[in-house]
mmCIF file of C-alpha atoms in Angstrom:
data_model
loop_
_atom_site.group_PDB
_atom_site.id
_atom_site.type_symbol
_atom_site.label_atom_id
_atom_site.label_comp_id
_atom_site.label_asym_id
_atom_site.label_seq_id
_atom_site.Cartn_x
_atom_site.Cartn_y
_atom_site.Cartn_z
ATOM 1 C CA UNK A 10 -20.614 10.222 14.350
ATOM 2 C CA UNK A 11 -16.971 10.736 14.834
ATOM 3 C CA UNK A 12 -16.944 9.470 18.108
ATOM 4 C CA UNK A 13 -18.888 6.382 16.809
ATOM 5 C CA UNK A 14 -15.932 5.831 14.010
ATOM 6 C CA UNK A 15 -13.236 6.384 16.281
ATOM 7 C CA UNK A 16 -9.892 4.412 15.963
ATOM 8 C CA UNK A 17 -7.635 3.456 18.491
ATOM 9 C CA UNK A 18 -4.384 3.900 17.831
ATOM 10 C CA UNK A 19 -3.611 0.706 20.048
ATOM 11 C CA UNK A 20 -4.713 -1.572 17.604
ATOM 12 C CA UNK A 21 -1.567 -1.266 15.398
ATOM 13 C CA UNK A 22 0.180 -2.317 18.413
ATOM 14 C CA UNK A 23 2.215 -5.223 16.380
ATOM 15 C CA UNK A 24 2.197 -7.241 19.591
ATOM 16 C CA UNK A 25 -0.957 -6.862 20.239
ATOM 17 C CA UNK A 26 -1.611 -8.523 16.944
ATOM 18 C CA UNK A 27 1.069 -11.374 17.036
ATOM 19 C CA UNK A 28 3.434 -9.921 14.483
ATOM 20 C CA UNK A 29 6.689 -10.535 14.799
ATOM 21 C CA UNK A 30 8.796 -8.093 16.341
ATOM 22 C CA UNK A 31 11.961 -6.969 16.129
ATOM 23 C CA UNK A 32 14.257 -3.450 15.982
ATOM 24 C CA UNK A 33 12.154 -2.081 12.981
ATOM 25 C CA UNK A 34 9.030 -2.288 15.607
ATOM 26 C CA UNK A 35 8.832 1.097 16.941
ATOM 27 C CA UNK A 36 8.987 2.241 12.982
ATOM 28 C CA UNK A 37 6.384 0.248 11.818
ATOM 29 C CA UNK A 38 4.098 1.147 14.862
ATOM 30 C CA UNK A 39 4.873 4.944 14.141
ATOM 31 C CA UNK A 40 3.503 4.242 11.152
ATOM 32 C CA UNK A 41 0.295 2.470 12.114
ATOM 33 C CA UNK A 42 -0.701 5.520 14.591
ATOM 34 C CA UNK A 43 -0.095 8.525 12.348
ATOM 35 C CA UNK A 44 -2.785 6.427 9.798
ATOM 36 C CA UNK A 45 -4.976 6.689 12.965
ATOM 37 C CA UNK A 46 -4.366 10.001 13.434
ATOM 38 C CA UNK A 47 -5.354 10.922 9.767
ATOM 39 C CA UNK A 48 -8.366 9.156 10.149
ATOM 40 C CA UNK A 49 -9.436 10.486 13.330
ATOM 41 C CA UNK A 50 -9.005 13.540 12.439
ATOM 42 C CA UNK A 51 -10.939 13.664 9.031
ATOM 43 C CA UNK A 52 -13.831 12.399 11.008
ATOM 44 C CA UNK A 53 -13.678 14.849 13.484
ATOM 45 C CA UNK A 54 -13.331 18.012 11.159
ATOM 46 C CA UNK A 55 -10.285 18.926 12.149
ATOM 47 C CA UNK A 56 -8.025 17.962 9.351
ATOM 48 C CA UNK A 57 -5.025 20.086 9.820
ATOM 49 C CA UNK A 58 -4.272 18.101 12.833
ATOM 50 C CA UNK A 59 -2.287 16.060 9.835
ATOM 51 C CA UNK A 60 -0.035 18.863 8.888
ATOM 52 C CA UNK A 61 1.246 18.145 12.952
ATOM 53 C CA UNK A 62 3.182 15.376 11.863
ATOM 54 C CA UNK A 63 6.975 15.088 10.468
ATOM 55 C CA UNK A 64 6.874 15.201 7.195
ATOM 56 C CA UNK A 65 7.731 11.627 6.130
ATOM 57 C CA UNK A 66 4.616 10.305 8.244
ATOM 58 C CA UNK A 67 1.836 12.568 6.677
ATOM 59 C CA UNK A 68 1.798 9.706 3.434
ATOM 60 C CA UNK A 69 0.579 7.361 6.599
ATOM 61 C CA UNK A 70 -1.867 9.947 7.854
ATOM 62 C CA UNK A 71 -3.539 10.563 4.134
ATOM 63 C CA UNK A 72 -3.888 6.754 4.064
ATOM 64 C CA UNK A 73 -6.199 6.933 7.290
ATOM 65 C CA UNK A 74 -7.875 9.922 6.009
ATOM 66 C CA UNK A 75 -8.925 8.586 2.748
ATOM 67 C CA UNK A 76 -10.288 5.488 4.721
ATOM 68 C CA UNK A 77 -12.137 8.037 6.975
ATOM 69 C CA UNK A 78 -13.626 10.211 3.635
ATOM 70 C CA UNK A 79 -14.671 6.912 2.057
ATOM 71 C CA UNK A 80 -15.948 5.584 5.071
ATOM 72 C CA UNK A 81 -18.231 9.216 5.638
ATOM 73 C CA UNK A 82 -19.435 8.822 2.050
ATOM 74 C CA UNK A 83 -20.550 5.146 2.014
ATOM 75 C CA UNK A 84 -22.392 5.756 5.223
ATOM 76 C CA UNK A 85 -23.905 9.009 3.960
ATOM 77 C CA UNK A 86 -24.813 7.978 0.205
ATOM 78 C CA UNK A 87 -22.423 10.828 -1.090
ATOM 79 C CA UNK A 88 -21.314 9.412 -3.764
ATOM 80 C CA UNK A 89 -17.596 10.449 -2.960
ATOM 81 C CA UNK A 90 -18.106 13.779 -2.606
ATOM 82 C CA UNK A 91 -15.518 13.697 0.453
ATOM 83 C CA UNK A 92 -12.994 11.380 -1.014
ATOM 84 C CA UNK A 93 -12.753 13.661 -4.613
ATOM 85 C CA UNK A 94 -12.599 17.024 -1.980
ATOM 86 C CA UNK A 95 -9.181 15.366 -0.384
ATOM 87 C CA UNK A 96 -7.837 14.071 -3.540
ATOM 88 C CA UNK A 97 -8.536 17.752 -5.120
ATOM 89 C CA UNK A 98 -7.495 19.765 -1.778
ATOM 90 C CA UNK A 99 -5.458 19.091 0.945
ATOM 91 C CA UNK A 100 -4.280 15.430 -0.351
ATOM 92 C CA UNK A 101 -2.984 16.555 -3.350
ATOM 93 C CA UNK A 102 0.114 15.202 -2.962
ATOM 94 C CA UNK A 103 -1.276 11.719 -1.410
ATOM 95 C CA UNK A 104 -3.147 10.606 -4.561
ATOM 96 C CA UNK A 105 -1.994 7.191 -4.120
ATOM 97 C CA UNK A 106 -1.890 6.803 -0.551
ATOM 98 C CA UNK A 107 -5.490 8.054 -0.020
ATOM 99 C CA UNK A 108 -6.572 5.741 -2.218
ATOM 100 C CA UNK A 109 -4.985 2.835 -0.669
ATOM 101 C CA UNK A 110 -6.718 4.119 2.244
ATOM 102 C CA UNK A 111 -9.802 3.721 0.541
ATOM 103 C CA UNK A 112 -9.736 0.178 0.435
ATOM 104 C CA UNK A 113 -9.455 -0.124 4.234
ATOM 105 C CA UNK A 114 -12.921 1.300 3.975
ATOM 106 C CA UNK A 115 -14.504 -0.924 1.894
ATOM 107 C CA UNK A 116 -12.650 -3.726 4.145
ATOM 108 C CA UNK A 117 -14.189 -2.544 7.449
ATOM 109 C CA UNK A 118 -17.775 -2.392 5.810
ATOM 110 C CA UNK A 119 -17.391 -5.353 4.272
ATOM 111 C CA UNK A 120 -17.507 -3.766 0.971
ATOM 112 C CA UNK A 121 -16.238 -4.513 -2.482
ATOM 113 C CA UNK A 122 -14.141 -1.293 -4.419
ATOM 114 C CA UNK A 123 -15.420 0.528 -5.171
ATOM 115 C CA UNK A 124 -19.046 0.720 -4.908
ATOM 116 C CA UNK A 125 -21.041 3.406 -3.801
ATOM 117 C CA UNK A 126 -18.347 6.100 -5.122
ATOM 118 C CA UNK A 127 -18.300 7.751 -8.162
ATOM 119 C CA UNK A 128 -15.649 9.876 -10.001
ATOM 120 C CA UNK A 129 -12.011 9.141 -8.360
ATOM 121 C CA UNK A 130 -9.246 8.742 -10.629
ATOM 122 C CA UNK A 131 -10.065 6.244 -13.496
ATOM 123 C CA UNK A 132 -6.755 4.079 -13.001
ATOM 124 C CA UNK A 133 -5.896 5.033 -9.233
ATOM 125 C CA UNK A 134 -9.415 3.665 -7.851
ATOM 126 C CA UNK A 135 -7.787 0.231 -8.583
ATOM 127 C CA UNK A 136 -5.352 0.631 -5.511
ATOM 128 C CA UNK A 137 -8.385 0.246 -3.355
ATOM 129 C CA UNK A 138 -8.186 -3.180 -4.147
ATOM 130 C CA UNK A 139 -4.502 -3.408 -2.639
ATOM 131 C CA UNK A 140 -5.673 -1.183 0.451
ATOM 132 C CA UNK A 141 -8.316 -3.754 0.891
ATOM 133 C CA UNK A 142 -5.570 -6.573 0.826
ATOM 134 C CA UNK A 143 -3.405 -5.233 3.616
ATOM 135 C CA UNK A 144 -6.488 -4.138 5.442
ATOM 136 C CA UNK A 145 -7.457 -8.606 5.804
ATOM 137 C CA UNK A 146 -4.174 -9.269 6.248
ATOM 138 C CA UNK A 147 -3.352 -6.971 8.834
ATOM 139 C CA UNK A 148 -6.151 -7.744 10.676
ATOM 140 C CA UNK A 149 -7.637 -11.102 9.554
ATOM 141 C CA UNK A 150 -3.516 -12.347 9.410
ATOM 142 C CA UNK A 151 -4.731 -16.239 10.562
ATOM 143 C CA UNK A 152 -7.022 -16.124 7.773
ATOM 144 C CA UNK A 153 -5.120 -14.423 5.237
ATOM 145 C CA UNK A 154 -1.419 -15.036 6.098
ATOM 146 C CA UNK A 155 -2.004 -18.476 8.229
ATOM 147 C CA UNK A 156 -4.854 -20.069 5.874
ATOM 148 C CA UNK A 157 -3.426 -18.005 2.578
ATOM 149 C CA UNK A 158 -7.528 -16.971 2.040
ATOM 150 C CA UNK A 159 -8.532 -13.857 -0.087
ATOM 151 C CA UNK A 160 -11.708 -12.379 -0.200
ATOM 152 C CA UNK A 161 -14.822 -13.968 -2.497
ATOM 153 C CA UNK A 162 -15.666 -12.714 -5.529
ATOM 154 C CA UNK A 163 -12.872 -11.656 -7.018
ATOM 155 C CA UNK A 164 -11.505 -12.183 -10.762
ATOM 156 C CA UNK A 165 -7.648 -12.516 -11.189
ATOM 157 C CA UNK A 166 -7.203 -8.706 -11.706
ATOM 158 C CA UNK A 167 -8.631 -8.352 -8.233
ATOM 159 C CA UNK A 168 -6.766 -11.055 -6.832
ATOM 160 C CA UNK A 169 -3.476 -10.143 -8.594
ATOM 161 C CA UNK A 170 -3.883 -6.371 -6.896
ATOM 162 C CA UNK A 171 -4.966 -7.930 -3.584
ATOM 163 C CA UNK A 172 -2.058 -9.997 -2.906
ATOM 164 C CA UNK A 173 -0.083 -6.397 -4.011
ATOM 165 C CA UNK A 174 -1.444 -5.328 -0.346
ATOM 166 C CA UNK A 175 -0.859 -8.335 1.214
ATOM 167 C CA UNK A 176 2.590 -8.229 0.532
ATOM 168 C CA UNK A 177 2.821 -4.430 1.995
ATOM 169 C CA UNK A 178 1.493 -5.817 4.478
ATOM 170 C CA UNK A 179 4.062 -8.793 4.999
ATOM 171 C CA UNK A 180 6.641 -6.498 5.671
ATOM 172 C CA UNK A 181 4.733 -5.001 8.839
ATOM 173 C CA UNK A 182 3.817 -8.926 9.627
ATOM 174 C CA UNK A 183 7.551 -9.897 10.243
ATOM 175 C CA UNK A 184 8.209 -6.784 11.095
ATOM 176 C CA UNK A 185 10.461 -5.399 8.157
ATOM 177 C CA UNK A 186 13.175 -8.435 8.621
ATOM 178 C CA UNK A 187 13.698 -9.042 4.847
ATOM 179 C CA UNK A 188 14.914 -12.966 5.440
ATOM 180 C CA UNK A 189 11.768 -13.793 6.868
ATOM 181 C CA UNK A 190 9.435 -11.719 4.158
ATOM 182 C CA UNK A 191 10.993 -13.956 1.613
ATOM 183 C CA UNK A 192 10.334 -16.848 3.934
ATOM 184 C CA UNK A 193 6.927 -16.015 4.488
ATOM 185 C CA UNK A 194 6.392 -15.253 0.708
ATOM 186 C CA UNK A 195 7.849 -18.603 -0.240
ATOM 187 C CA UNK A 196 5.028 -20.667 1.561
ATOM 188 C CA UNK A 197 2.098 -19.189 -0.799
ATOM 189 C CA UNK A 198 1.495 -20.771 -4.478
ATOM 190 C CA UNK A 199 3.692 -19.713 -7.326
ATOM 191 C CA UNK A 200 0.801 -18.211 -8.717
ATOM 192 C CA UNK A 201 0.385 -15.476 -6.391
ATOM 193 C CA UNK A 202 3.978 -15.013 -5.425
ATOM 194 C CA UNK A 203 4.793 -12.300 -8.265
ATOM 195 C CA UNK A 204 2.480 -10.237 -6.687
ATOM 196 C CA UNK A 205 3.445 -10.450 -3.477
ATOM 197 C CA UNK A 206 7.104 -9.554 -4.053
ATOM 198 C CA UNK A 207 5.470 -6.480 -5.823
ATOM 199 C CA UNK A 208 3.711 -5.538 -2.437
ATOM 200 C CA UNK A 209 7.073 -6.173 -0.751
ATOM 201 C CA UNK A 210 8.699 -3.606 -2.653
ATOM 202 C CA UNK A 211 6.851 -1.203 -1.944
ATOM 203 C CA UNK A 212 6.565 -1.494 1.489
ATOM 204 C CA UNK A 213 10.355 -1.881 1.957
ATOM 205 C CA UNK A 214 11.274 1.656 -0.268
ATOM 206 C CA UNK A 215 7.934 3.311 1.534
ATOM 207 C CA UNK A 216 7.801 2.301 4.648
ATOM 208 C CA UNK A 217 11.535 1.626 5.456
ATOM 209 C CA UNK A 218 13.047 -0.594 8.933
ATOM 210 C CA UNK A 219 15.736 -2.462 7.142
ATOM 211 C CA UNK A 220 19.612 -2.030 6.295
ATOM 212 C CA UNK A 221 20.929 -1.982 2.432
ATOM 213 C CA UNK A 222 22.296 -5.525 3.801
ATOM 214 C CA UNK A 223 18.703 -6.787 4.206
ATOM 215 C CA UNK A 224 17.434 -5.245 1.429
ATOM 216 C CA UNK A 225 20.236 -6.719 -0.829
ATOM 217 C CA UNK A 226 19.560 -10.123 0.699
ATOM 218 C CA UNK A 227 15.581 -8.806 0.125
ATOM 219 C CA UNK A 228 16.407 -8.887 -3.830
ATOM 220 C CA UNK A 229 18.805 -11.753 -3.875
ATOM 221 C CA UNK A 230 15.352 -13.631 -2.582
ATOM 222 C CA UNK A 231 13.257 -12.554 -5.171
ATOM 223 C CA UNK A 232 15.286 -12.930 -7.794
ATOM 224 C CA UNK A 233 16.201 -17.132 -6.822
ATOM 225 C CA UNK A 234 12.251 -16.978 -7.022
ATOM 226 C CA UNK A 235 12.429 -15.729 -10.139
ATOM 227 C CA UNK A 236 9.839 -12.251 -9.012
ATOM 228 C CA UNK A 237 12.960 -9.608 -8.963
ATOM 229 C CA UNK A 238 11.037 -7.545 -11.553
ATOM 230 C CA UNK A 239 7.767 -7.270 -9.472
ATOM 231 C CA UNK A 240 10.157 -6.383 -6.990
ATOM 232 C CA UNK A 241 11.444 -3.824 -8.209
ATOM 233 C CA UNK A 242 7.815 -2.580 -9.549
ATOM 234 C CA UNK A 243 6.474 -1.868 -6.189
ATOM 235 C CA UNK A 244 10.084 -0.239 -5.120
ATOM 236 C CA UNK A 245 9.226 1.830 -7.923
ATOM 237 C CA UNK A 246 5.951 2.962 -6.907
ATOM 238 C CA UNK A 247 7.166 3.746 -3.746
ATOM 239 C CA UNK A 248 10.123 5.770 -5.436
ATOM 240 C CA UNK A 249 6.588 7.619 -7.085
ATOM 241 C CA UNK A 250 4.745 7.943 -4.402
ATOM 242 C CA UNK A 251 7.798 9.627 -2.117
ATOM 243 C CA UNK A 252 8.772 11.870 -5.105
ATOM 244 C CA UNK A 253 5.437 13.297 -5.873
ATOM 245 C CA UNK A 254 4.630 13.988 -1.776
ATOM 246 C CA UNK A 255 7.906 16.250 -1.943
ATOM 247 C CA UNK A 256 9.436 14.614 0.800
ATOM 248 C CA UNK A 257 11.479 11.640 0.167
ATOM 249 C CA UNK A 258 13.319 10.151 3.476
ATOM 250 C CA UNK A 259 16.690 8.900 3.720
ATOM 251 C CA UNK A 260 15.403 5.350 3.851
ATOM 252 C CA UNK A 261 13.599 5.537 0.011
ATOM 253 C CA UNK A 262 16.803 6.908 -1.444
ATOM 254 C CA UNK A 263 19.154 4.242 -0.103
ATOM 255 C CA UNK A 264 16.450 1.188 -0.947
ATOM 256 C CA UNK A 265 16.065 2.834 -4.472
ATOM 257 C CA UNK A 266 19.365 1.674 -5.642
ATOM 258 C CA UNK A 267 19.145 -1.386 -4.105
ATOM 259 C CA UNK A 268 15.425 -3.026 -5.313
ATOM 260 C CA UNK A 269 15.154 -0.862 -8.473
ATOM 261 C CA UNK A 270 19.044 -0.347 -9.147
ATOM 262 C CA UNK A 271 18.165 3.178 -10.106
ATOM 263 C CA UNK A 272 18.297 6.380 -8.141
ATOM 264 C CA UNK A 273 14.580 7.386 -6.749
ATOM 265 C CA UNK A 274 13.932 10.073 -9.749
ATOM 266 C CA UNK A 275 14.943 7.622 -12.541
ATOM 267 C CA UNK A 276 13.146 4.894 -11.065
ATOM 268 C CA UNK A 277 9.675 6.904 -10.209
ATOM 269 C CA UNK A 278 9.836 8.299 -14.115
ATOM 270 C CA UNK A 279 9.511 4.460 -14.930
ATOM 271 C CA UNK A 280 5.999 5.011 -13.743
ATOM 272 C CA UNK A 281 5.229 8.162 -15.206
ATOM 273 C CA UNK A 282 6.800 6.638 -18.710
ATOM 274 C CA UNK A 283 4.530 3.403 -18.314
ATOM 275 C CA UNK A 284 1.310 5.582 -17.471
ATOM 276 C CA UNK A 285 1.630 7.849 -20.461
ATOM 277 C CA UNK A 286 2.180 4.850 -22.937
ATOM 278 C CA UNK A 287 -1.512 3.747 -21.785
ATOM 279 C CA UNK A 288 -3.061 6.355 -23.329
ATOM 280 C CA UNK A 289 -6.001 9.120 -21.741
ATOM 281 C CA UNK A 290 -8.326 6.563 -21.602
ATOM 282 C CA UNK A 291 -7.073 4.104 -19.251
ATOM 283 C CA UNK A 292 -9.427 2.773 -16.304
ATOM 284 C CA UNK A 293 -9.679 -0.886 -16.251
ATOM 285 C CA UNK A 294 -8.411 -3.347 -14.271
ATOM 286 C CA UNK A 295 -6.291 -5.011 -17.314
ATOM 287 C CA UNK A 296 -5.021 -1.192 -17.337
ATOM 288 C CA UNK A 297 -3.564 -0.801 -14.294
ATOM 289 C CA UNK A 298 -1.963 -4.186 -14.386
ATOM 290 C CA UNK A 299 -0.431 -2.925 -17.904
ATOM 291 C CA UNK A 300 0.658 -0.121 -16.183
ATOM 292 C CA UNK A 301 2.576 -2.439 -13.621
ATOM 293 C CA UNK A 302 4.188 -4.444 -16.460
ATOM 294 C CA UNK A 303 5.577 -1.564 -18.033
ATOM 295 C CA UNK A 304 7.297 -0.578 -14.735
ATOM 296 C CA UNK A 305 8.629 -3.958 -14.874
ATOM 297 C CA UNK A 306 9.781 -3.974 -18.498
ATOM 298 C CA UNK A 307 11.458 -0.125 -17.582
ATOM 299 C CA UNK A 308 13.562 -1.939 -14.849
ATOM 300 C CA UNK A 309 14.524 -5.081 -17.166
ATOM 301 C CA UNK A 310 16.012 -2.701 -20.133
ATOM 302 C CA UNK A 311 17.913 -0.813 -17.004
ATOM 303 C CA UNK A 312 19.178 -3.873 -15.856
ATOM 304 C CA UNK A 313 19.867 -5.288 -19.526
ATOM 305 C CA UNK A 314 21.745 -2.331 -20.064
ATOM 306 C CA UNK A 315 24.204 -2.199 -16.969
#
């Protein structure tokens, strides 16, 4: 089966798939391969092959390999026996990224998230809904970017998380320059803009490829749209995600004070603080969107307050 599921690292190529390009290209393409490296090497059983890579590039590499373990279990009615293994095991410090990943999955299959797989984490399972955003963009960009389609079938809450991922993705489309993110943002509907800067975010604090002089111009952008909260949101994730990994690269700590005007530790507690005021129960959809408002409402009493 592996070599049936086999992914070519070429396909990232950013040329190949008429992205912009520009000096953040051989970043962004780093990127692309190590999440085909995490994924070819789940389905080949050989997943320490991800411990090979820097440090800062295994988040990439869970990404893939939750696709791959979500991909294995769909295809072999496991329920998500794979998927809760690499969550509980050897991507315990990728819980978001793998399930991102997941959402790839459901994307290639032509899936909705998350059917077919039981017991993930309650709230978490909701970024497969983002992963399944960037997956159409990145690879269905006419349709997505061009044409500004989403997928059928899907309430706001869906929607709202789905243009999250399409704005992660943005920031690979024009290829991390910040002035033409915001340019590219600003041609979608008002109504789906929010989200978008959210995705944005989180990509630029993540991901990295731009100078504290982009990303200043990055927030100067979304705030004249009026979206500097979401903004800062998804820089905050990314703050989260890098924190909880243990490895957080010099490109997250100097976007941190830029996008979230917080240092990475204050502004990844934001998250933690939001999550807790939800309660033990929280699973829905209208959860995890609560959980991205109180991010946002952590960032506005920082920003009242200095």
């Amino acid at each position: 089966m592996s070599r049936l599921l086999w992914q070519d690292p070429g396909q990232v190529r950013l040329g190949m798939r008429r992205f912009r390009l520009g000096p953040a290209r051989d970043l962004l393409e780093e990127a692309g391969r190590s999440f085909t490296t995490g994924f070819n090497a789940m389905v080949a059983g050989e997943p320490g092959r991800i411990d090979d890579l820097r440090d800062d590039l295994r988040g990439f590499a869970y990404e893939g390999a939750g696709m791959a373990c979500a991909t294995l279990d769909l295809l072999t009615l496991t329920g998500g026996r794979r998927l809760r293994e690499l969550l509980s095991g050897q991507g315990l410090l990728h819980p978001h990224l793998i399930h991102l990943g997941t959402g790839w999955a459901y994307a290639r299959m032509r899936l909705r998230p998350m059917w077919g797989i039981r017991s993930v984490h309650p709230l978490l399972r909701w970024m497969a809904h983002d992963g399944f955003g960037f997956h159409q963009g990145f690879f269905c960009a006419d349709r997505t970017v061009g044409r500004q389609r989403t997928a059928g079938l899907m309430d706001r809450t869906r929607r709202a998380i789905f243009d999250q991922g399409l704005g992660r993705m943005l920031w690979f489309h024009e290829c991390a320059r910040a002035d033409d993110v915001a340019l590219r943002i600003a041609e979608f509907p008002a109504g789906r803009r929010a989200d978008l800067w959210s995705g944005a975010g989180l990509a630029a604090t993540y991901v990295g490829g731009a100078s504290t002089r982009d990303l200043e111009r990055l927030a100067s952008a979304a705030s004249g749209d009026g979206f500097r909260a979401h903004l800062a949101q998804g820089s905050a994730f990314a703050c989260a995600f890098r924190l909880i990994s243990g490895v957080v690269p010099d490109h997250t700590v100097a976007a941190a004070p830029v996008l979230c005007g917080a240092e990475v530790d204050e502004a990844a507690a934001w998250t933690d603080t939001a999550l807790v005021a939800l309660g033990h129960n929280a699973c829905s959809g209208e959860d995890y969107q609560a959980w991205r408002a109180g991010i946002r409402k952590a960032w506005a009493r920082r920003d009242r307050d200095t």
